[in-house]
Coordinates of C-alpha atoms and ligand atoms in Angstrom, one line a residue:
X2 CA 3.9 -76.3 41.6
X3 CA 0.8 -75.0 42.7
X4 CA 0.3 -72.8 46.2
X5 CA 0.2 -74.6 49.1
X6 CA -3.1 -74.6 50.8
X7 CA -4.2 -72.6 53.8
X8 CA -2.8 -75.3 56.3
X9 CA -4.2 -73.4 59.3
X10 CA -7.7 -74.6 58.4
X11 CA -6.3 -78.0 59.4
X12 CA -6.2 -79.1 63.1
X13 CA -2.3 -81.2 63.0
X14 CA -0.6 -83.9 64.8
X15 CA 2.8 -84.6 64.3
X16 CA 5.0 -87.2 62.7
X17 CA 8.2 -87.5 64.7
X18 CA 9.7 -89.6 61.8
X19 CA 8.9 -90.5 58.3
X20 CA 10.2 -94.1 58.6
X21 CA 7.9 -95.4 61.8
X22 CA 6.0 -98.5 61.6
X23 CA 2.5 -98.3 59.8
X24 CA 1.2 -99.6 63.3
X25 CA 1.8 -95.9 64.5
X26 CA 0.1 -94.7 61.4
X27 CA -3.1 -96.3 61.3
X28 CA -4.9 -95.8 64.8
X29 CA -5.0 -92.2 63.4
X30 CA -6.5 -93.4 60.1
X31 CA -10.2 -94.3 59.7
X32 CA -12.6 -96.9 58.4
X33 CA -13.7 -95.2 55.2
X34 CA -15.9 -96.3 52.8
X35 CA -14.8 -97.5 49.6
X36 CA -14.6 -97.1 46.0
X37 CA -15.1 -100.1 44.4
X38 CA -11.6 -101.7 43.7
X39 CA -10.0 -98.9 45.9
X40 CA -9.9 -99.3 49.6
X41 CA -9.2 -96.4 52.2
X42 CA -6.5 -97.5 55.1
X43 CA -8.8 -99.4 57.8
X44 CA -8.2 -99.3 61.6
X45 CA -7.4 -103.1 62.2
X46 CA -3.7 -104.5 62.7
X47 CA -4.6 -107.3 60.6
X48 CA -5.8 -105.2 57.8
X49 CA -2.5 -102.9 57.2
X50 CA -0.7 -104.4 54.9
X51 CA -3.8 -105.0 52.6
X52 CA -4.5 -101.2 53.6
X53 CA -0.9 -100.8 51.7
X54 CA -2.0 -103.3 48.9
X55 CA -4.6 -101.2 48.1
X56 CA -3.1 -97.7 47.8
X57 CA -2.7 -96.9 44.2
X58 CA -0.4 -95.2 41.6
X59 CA -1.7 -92.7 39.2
X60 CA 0.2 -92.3 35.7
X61 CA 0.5 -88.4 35.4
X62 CA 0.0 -88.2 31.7
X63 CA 1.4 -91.3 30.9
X64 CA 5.2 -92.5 32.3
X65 CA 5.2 -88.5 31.2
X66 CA 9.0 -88.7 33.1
X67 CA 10.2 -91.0 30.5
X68 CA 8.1 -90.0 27.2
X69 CA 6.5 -87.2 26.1
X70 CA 3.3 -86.4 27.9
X71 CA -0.1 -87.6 27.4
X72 CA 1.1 -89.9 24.0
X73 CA 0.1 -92.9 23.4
X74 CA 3.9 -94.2 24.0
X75 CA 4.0 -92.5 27.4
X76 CA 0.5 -94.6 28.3
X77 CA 2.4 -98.2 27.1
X78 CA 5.0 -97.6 29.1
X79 CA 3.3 -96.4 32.3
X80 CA 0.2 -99.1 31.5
X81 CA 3.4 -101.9 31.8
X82 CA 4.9 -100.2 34.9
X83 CA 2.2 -101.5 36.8
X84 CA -0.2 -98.7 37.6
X85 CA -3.8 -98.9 38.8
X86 CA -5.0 -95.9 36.5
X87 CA -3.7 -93.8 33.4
X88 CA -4.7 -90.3 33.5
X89 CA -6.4 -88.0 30.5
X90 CA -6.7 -84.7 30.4
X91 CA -9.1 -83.5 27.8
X92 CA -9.9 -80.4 25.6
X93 CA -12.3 -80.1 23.0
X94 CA -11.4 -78.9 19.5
X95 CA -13.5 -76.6 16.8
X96 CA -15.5 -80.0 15.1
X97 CA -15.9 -81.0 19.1
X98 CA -13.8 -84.0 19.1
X99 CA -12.1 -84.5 22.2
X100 CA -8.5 -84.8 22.5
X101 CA -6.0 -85.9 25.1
X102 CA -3.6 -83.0 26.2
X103 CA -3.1 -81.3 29.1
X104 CA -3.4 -77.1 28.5
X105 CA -6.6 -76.2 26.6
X106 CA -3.6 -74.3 24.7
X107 CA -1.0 -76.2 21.9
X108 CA 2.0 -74.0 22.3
X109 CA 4.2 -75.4 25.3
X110 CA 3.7 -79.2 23.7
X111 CA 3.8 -78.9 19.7
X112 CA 4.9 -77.2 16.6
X113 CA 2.0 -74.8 16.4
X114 CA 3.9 -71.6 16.1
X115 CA 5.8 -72.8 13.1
X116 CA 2.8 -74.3 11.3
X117 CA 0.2 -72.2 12.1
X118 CA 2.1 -68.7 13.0
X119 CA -1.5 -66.4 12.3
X120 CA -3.3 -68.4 14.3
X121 CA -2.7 -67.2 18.0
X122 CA -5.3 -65.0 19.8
X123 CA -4.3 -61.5 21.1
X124 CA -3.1 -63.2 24.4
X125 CA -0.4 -64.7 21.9
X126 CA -1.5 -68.2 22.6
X127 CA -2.9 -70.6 20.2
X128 CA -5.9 -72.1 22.1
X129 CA -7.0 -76.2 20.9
X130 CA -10.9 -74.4 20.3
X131 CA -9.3 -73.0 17.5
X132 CA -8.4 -75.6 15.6
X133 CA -9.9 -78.5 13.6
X134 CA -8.5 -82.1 15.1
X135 CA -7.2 -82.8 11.2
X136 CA -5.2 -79.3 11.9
X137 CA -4.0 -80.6 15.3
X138 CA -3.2 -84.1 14.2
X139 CA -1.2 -82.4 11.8
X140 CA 1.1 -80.9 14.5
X141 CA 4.5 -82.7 16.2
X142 CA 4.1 -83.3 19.6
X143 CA 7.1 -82.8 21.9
X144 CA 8.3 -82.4 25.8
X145 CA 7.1 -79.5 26.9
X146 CA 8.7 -76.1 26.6
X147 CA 8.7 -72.7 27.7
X148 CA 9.8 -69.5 25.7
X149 CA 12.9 -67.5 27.4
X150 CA 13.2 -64.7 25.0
X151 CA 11.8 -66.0 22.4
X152 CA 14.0 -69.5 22.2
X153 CA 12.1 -73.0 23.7
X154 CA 13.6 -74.0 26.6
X155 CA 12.9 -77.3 28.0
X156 CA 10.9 -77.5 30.9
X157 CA 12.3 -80.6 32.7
X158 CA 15.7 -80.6 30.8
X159 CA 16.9 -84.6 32.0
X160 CA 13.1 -85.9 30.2
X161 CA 12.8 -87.0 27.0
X162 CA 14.8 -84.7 24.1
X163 CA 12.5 -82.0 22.6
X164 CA 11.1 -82.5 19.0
X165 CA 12.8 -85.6 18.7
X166 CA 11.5 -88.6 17.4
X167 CA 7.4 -88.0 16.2
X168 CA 4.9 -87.9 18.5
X169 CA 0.9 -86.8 17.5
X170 CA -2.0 -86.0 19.5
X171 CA -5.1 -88.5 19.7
X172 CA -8.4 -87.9 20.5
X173 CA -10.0 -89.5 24.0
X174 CA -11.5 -92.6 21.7
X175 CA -8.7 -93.4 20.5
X176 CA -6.9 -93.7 23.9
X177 CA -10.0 -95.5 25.2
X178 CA -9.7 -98.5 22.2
X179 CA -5.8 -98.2 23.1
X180 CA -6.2 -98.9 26.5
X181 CA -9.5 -101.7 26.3
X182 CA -7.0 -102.5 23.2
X183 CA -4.2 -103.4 26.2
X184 CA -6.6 -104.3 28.6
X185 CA -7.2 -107.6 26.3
X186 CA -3.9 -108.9 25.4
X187 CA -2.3 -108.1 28.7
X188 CA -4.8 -109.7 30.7
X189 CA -5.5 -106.8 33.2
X190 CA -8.3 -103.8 34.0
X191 CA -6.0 -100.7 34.1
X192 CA -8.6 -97.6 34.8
X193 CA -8.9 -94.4 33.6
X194 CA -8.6 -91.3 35.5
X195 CA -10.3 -88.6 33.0
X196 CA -10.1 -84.7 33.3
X197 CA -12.2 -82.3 31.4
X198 CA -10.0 -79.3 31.2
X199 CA -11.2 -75.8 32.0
X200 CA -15.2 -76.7 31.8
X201 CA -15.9 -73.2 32.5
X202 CA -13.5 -72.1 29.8
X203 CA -15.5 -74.1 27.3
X204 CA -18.8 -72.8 28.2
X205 CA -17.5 -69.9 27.6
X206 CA -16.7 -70.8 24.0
X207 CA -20.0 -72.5 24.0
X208 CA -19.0 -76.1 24.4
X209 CA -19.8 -78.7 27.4
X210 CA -16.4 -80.4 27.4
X211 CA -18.5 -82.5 30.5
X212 CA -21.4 -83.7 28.4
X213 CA -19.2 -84.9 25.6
X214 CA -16.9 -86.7 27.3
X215 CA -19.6 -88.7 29.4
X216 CA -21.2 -89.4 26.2
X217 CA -17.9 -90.8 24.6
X218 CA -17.6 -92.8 28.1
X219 CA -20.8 -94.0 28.3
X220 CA -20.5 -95.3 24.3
X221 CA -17.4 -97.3 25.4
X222 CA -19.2 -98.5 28.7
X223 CA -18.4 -96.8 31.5
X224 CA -21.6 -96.3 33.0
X225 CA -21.9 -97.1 36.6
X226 CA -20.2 -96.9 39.8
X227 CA -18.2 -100.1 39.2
X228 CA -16.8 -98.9 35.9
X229 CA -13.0 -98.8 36.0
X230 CA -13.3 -94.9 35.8
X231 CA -12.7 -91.5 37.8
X232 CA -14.4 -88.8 36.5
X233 CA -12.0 -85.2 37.7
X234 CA -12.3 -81.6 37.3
X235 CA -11.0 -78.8 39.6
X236 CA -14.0 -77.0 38.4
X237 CA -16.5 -77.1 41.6
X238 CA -19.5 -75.6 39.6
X239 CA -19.0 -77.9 36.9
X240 CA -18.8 -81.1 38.8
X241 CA -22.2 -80.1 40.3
X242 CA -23.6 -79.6 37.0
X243 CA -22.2 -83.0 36.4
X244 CA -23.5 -84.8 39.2
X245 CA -27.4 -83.3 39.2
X246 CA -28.1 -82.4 36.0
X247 CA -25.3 -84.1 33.3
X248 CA -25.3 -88.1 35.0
X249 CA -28.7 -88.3 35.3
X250 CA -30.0 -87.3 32.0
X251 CA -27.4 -89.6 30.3
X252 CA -28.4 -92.4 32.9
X253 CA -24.7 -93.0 34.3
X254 CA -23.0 -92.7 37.2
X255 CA -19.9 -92.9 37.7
X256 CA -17.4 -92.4 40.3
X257 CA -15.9 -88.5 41.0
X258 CA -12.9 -86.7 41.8
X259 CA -12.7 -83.0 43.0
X260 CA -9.1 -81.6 42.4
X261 CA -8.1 -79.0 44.7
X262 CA -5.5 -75.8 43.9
X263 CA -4.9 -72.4 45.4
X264 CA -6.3 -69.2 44.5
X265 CA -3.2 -67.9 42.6
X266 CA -3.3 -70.6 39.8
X267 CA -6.6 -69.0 38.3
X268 CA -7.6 -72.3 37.6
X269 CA -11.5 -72.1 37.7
X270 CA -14.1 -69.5 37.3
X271 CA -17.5 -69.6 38.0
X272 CA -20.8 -67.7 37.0
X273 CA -22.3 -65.3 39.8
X274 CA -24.8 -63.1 38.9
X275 CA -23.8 -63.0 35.3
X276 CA -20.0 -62.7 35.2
X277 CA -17.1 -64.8 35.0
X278 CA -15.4 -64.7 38.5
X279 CA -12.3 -66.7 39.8
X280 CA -13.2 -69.6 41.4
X281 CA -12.5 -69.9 45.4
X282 CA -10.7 -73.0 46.6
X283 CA -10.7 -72.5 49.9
X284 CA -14.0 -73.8 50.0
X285 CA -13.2 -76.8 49.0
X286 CA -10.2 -76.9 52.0
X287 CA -12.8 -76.1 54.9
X288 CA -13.9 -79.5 55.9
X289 CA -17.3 -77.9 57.7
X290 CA -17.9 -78.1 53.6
X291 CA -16.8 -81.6 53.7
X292 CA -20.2 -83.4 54.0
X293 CA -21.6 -81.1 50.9
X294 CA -18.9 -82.0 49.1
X295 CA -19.1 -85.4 49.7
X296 CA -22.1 -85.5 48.1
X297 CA -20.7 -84.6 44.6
X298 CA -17.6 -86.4 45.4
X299 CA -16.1 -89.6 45.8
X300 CA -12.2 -88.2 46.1
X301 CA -10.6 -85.4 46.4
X302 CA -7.0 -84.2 44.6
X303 CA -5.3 -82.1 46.3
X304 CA -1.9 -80.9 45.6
X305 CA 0.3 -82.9 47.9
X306 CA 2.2 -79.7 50.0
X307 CA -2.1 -79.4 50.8
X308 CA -1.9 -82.7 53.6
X309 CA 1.2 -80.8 55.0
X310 CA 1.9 -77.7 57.7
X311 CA 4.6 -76.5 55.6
X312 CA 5.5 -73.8 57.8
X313 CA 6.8 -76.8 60.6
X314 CA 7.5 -79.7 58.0
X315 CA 11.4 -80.0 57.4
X316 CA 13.3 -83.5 56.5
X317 CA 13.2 -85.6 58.7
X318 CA 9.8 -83.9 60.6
X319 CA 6.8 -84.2 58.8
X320 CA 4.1 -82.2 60.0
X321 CA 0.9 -83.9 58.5
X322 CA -2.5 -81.7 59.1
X323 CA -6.1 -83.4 59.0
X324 CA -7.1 -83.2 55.4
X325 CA -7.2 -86.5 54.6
X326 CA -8.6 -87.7 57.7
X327 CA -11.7 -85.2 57.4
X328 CA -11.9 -86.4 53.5
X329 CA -11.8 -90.1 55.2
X330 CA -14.3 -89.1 57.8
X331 CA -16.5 -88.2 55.2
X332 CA -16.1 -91.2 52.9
X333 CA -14.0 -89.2 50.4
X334 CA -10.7 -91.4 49.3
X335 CA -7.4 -88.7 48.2
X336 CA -5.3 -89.0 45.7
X337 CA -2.9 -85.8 45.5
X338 CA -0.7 -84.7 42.5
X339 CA 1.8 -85.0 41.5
X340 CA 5.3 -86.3 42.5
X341 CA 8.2 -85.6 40.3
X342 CA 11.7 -87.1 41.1
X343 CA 13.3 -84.5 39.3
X344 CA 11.6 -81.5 41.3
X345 CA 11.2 -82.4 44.6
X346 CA 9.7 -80.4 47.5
X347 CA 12.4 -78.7 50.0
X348 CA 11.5 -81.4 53.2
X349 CA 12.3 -84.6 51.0
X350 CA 15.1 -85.5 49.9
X351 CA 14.8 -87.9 47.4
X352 CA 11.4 -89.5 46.0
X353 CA 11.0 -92.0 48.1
X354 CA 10.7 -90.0 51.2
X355 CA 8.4 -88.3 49.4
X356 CA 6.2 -91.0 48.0
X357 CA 6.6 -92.4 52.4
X358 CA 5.4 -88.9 53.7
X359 CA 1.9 -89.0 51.0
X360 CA 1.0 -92.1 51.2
X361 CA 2.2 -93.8 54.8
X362 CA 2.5 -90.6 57.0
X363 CA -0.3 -88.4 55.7
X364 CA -2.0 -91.5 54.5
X365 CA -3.4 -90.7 51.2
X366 CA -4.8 -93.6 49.2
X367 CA -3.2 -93.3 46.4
X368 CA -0.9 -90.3 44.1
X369 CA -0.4 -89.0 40.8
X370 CA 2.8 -89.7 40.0
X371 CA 5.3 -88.4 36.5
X372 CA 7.2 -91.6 37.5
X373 CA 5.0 -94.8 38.4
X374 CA 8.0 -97.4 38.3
X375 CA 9.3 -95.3 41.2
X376 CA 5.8 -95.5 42.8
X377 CA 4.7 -98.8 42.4
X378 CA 8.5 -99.8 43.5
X379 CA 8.0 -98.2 46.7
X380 CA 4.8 -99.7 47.4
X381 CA 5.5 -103.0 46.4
X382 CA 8.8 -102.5 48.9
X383 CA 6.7 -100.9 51.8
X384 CA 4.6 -103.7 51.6
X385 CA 6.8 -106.5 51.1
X386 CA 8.9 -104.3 54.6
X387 CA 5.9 -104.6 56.5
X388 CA 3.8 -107.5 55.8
X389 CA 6.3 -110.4 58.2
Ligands
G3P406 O1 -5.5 -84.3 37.7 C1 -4.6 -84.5 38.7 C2 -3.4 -83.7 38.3 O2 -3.1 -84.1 37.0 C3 -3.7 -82.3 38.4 O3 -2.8 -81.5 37.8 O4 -2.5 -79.7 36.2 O5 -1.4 -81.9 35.9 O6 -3.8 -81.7 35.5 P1 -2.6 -81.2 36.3
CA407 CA1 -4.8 -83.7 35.3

């Protein structure tokens, strides 16, 4: 889990139960403007229940609860569970193809130590950068797993059995033909929700991670605004770079998402005055930076204990602060990460209540989700709850 935000930046008001009627919610919610195909929670009566039609389910990595993360398996089952989007996170290998996986590193996720045992850098991980995609395809792909001395321990230990079965890594064409592939015979327009991993890491290797995978989208067409497509990064700088220089000079433009972490996770570094420094996120939680940020994104992803004052919220009193109704105020739709029924936050206690106090109480318009048959369940039950 990442660090909680700095909830004092966030003016709060508080919800006296997690299970009140949406009428209670929505007078605090605000007309927002819209993606195409996704709507923001509007003020009118009449329009709540669409309001809740319209929230959407994110597949984290696939049904990544169920199968192995980020495989094509994981996508088929999540793309049949009903979602609105399947998520990618990308890196970019030595002969720049661009794969699907989530760390710009192999180790927690494949065989790489056992086929490749020379091959880590002094940091003793073995980075995707280094390695040819015929090398990487040549790897199993398994649950992830973390080393306690020196034995892999499963990281969610009820998911899917490690090393069993035989999963592979793909590259982001082949999960776009996959999912067009699906898109076809099922009948439907499931979206993609893509993340170029680390951008700033691959400058530093010499690679825009950014400029190829807008080219690959742009060769499957995803082009414009009303492309089935959200472009994400939790790299400020980059996402900039993106939007001014990157879109225009490939002549598309397509719809944005600024993820949001804390300090501690390291997660982004930027360029300033010649060296690489950490990256600082609370800029992007101080909504006086709101309407500049609005103007390189459509959405912002937070991580969900970030729409919370966690120092008051407890089950059963859910203290929501203002961030989504600054991102609303300023057009931005959120979509936080990422609900897990099997690690749940202290103030919920099971998934539901969790899924009730992002989406209804703090009124986020959608959520990234390990388990989207529990999310689009709950939806579909709010909804059907509150629509007589
Ligand atoms: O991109 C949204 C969510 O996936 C962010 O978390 O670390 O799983 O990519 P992460
Ligand atoms: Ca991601």
């Amino acid at each position: 889990m990442r660090a909680a935000a700095a909830s004092y930046l966030f003016a709060e008001f508080v919800v006296a139960s997690s299970l009140r009627p949406l009428s209670m919610i929505l007078p605090l919610a605000v007309a927002g403007s819209l993606f195409a195909g996704i709507a923001v929670a509007s003020v009118a009566s009449a329009a709540e229940t669409m309001a809740v039609n319209e929230k959407i389910i994110v597949a984290h990595r696939g049904a990544s609860a169920y199968l192995p993360e980020h495989t094509l398996e994981s996508k088929a089952l999540a793309y049949n569970m009903g979602v609105a989007y399947l998520e990618q996170d990308l890196a970019m290998t030595r002969d720049n193809k661009l794969v699907v996986i989530h760390d710009h590193y192999l180790d927690r996720v494949t065989d790489v130590a056992d086929k490749f045992p020379d091959r880590a850098r002094a940091d003793g991980r073995y980075y995707v950068i280094d390695f040819d995609l015929d090398e990487i395809k040549s790897l199993n792909f398994t649950e992830g797993f973390n080393l306690v001395e020196g034995k892999r321990v499963q990281v969610y230990p009820k998911r899917f059995p490690m090393f069993a079965s035989t999963f592979k890594i793909h590259t982001f064409e082949e999960e776009i033909e996959f999912i067009q592939g699906l898109n076809k015979t099922m009948g439907k327009d499931i979206g993609l929700y893509v993340e170029t991993k680390a951008p700033w890491f691959h400058k530093q290797e010499g690679k825009d991670i950014s400029r190829a995978t807008l080219e690959v989208l742009k060769k499957y067409g995803y082009t414009s605004r009303e492309s089935n497509v959200l472009f994400q990064t939790f790299d400020y700088p980059d996402l900039k770079y993106v939007k001014d220089t990157l879109m225009p000079e490939l002549g598309v433009d397509l719809k944005t998402v600024i993820l949001i972490t804390g300090n501690d996770s390291h997660e982004t570094y930027e360029l300033k005055d010649g060296k690489w420094e950490p990256y600082d996120f609370n800029y992007l939680l101080n909504p006086d930076n709101f309407a500049e940020i609005s103007k390189y994104a459509d959405g912002m992803g937070p991580a969900y204990n970030m729409l919370f004052d966690l120092e008051k919220t407890t089950k059963d009193h859910i203290v929501v602060n203002d961030l989504v109704k600054n991102a609303h105020a300023h057009g931005m739709v959120v979509h936080p990460y990422t609900v897990r029924a099997d690690a749940l936050p202290e103030y919920a206690t099971d998934v539901n209540e969790l899924y009730q106090a992002i989406l209804i109480d703090a009124d986020a318009d959608g959520v990234f989700t390990d388990f989207p048959d529990l999310g689009v369940a709950f939806l579909q039950k709010y909804q059907a709850e509150h629509s007589k």
